[in-house]
PDB file of C-alpha atoms in Angstrom:
ATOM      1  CA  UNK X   1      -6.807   6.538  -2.195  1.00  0.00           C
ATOM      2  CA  UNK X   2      -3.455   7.428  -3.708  1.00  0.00           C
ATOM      3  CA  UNK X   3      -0.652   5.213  -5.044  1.00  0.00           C
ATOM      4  CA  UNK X   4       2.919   7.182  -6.354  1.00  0.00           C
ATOM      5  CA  UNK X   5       5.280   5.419  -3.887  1.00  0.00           C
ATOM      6  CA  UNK X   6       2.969   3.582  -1.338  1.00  0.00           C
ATOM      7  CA  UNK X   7      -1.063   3.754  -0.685  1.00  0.00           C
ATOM      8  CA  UNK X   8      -2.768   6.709   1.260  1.00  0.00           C
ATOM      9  CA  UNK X   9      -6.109   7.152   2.397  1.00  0.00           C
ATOM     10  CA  UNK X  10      -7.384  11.149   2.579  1.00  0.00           C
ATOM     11  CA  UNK X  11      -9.406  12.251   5.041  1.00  0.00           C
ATOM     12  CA  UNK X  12      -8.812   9.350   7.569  1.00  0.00           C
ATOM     13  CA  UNK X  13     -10.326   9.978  10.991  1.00  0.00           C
ATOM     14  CA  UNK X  14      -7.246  10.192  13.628  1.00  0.00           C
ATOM     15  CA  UNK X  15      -9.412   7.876  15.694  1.00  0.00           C
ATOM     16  CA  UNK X  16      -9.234   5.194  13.195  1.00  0.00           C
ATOM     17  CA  UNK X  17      -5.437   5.434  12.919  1.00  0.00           C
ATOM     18  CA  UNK X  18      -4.784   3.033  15.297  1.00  0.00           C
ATOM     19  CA  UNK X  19      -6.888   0.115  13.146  1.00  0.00           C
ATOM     20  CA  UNK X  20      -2.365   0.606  10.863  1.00  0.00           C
ATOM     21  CA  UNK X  21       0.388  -0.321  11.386  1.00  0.00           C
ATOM     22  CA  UNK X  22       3.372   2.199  10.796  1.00  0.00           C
ATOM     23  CA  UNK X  23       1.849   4.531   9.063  1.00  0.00           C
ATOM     24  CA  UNK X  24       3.150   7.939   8.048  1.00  0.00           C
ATOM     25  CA  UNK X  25       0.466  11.478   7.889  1.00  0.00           C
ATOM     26  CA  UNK X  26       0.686  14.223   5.941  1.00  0.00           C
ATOM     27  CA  UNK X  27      -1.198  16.456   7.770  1.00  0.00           C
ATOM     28  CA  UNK X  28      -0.852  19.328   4.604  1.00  0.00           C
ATOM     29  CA  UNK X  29      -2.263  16.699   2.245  1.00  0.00           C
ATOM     30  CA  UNK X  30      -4.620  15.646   4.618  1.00  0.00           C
ATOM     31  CA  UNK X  31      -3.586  11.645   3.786  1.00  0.00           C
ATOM     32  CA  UNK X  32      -2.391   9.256   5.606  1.00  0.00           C
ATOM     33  CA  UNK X  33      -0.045   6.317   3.904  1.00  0.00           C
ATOM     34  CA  UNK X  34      -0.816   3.059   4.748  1.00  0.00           C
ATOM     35  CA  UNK X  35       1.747   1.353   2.297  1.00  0.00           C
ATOM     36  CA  UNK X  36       4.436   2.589   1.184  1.00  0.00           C
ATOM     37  CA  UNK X  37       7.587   1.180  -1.372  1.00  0.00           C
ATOM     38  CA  UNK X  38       9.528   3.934  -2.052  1.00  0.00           C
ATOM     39  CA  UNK X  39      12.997   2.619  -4.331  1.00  0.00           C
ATOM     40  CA  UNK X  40      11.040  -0.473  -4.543  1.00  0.00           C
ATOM     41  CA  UNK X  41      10.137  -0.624  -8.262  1.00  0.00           C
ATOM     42  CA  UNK X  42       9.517  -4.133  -8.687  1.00  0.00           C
ATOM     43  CA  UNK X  43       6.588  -3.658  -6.081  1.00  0.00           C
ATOM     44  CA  UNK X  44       5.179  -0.710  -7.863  1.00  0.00           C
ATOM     45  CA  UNK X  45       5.486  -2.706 -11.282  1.00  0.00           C
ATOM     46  CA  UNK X  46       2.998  -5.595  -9.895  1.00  0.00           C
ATOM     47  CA  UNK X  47       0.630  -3.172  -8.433  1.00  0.00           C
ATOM     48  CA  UNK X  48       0.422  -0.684 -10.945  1.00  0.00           C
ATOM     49  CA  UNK X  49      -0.544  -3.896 -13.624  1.00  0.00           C
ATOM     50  CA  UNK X  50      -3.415  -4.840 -11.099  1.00  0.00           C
ATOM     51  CA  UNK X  51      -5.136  -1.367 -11.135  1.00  0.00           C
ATOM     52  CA  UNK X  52      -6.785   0.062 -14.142  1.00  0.00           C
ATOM     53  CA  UNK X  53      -8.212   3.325 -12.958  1.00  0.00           C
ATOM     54  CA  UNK X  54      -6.414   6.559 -13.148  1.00  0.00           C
ATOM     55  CA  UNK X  55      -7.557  10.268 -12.592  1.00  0.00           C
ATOM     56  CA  UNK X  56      -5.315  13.441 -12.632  1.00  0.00           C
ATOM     57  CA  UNK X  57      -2.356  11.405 -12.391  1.00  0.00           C
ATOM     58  CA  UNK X  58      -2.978   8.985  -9.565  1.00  0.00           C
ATOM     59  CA  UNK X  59      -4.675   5.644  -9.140  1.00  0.00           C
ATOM     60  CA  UNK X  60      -7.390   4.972  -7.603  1.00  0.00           C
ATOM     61  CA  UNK X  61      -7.505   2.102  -6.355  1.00  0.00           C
ATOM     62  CA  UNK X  62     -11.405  -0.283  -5.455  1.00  0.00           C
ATOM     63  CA  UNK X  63     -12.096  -2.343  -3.019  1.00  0.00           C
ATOM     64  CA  UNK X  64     -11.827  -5.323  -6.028  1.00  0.00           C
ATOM     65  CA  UNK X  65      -7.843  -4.545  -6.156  1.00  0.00           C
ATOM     66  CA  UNK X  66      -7.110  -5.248  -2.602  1.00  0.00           C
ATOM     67  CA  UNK X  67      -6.551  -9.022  -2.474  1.00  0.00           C
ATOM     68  CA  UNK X  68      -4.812  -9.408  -6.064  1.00  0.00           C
ATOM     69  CA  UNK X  69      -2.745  -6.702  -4.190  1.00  0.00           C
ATOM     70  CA  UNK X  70      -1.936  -8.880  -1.039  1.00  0.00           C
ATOM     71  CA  UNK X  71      -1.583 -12.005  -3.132  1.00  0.00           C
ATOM     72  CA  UNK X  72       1.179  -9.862  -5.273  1.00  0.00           C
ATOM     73  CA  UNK X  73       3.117  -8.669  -1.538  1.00  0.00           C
ATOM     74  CA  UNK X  74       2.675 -12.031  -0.486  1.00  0.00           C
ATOM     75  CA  UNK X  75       5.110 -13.485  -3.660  1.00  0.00           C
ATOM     76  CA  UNK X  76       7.580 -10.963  -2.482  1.00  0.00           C
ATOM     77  CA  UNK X  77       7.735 -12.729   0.996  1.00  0.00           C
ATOM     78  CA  UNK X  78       9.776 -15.797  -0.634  1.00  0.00           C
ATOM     79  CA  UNK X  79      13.340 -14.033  -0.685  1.00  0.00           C
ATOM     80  CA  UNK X  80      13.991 -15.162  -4.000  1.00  0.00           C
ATOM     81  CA  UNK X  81      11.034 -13.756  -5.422  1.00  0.00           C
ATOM     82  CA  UNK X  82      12.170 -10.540  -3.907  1.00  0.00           C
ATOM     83  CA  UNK X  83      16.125 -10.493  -5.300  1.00  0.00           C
ATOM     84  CA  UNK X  84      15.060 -11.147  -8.752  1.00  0.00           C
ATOM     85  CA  UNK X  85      13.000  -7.804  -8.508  1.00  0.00           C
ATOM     86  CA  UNK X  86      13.971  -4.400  -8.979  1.00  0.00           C
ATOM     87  CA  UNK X  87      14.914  -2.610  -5.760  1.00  0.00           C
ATOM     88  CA  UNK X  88      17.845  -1.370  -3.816  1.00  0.00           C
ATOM     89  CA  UNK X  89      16.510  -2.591  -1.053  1.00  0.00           C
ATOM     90  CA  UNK X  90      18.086  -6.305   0.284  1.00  0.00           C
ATOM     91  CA  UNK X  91      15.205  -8.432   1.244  1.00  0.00           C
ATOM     92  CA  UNK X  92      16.249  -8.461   4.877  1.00  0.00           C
ATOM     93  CA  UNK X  93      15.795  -4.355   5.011  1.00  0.00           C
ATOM     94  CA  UNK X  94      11.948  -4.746   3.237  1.00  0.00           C
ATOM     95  CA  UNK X  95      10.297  -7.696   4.493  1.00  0.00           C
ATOM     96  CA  UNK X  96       8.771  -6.237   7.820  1.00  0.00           C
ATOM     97  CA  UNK X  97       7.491  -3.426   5.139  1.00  0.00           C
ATOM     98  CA  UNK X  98       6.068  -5.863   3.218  1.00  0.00           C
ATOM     99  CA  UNK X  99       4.296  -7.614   6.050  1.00  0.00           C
ATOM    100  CA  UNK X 100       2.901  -4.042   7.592  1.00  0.00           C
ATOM    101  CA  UNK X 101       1.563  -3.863   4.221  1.00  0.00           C
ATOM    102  CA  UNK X 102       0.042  -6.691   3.731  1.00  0.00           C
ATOM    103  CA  UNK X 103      -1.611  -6.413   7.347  1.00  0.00           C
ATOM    104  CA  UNK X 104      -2.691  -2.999   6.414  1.00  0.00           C
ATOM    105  CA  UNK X 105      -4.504  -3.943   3.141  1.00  0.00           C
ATOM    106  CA  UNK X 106      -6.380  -6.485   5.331  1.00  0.00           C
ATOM    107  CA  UNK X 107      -7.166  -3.713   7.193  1.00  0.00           C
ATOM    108  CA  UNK X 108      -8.231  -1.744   4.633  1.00  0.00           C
ATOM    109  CA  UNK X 109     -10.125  -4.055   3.038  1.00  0.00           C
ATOM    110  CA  UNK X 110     -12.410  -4.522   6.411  1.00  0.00           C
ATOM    111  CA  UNK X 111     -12.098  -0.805   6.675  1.00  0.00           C
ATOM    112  CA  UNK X 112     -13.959   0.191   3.123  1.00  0.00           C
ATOM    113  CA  UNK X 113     -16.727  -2.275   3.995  1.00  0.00           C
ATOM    114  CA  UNK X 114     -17.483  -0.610   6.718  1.00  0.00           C
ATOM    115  CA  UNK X 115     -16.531   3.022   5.672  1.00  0.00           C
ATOM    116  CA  UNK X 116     -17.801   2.935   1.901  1.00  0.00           C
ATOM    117  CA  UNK X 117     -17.113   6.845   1.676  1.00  0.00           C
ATOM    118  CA  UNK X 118     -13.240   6.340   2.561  1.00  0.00           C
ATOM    119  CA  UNK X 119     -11.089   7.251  -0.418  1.00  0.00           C
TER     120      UNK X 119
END
């Protein structure tokens, strides 16, 4: 998995697509985002502090990372939490974002236990 702007998973079987919400494939990449943040730097900020492992460029990110993750998206729920962050987006425009992401970590979370060679 991938984080610039939002998380993707490569090489996702299209049969398993349907386990996301809203999610966005780039069929030339072969990845599929499952998160995504993009102009949403205060979100990035949090999440980037939370992962420690980077190769070429781009974090990877463990099955260990995924709840600190949620509990991060979870702060930015309360809409004063989210206005005191750096975004251009109003917390009315991001917070069904936030909760497909949150759901989607979940998700994900359940999905690498059961798919140990997803990535």
């Amino acid at each position: 998995m991938g984080l610039d702007n939002g998380i993707t998973i490569k090489n996702l079987p299209v049969e398993d697509y349907i386990y996301f919400r809203d999610i966005d494939v780039y069929e030339e990449d072969n990845e599929v985002e499952i998160c995504y943040w993009r102009k949403c730097w205060n979100v990035r900020d949090v999440i980037l502090k939370i992962l420690k492992t980077e190769v070429d460029n781009k974090y990877i990110i463990k099955p260990e990372d995924i709840p600190a993750i949620i509990r991060k998206l979870e702060d930015f729920l309360i809409p004063s939490n989210w206005e005191k962050g750096d975004s251009i987006w109003l917390y009315d425009e991001i917070v069904n974002n936030l909760i497909n992401d949150i759901v989607n970590l979940n998700m994900l979370l359940i999905y690498m236990k059961l798919h140990p060679e997803s990535e």
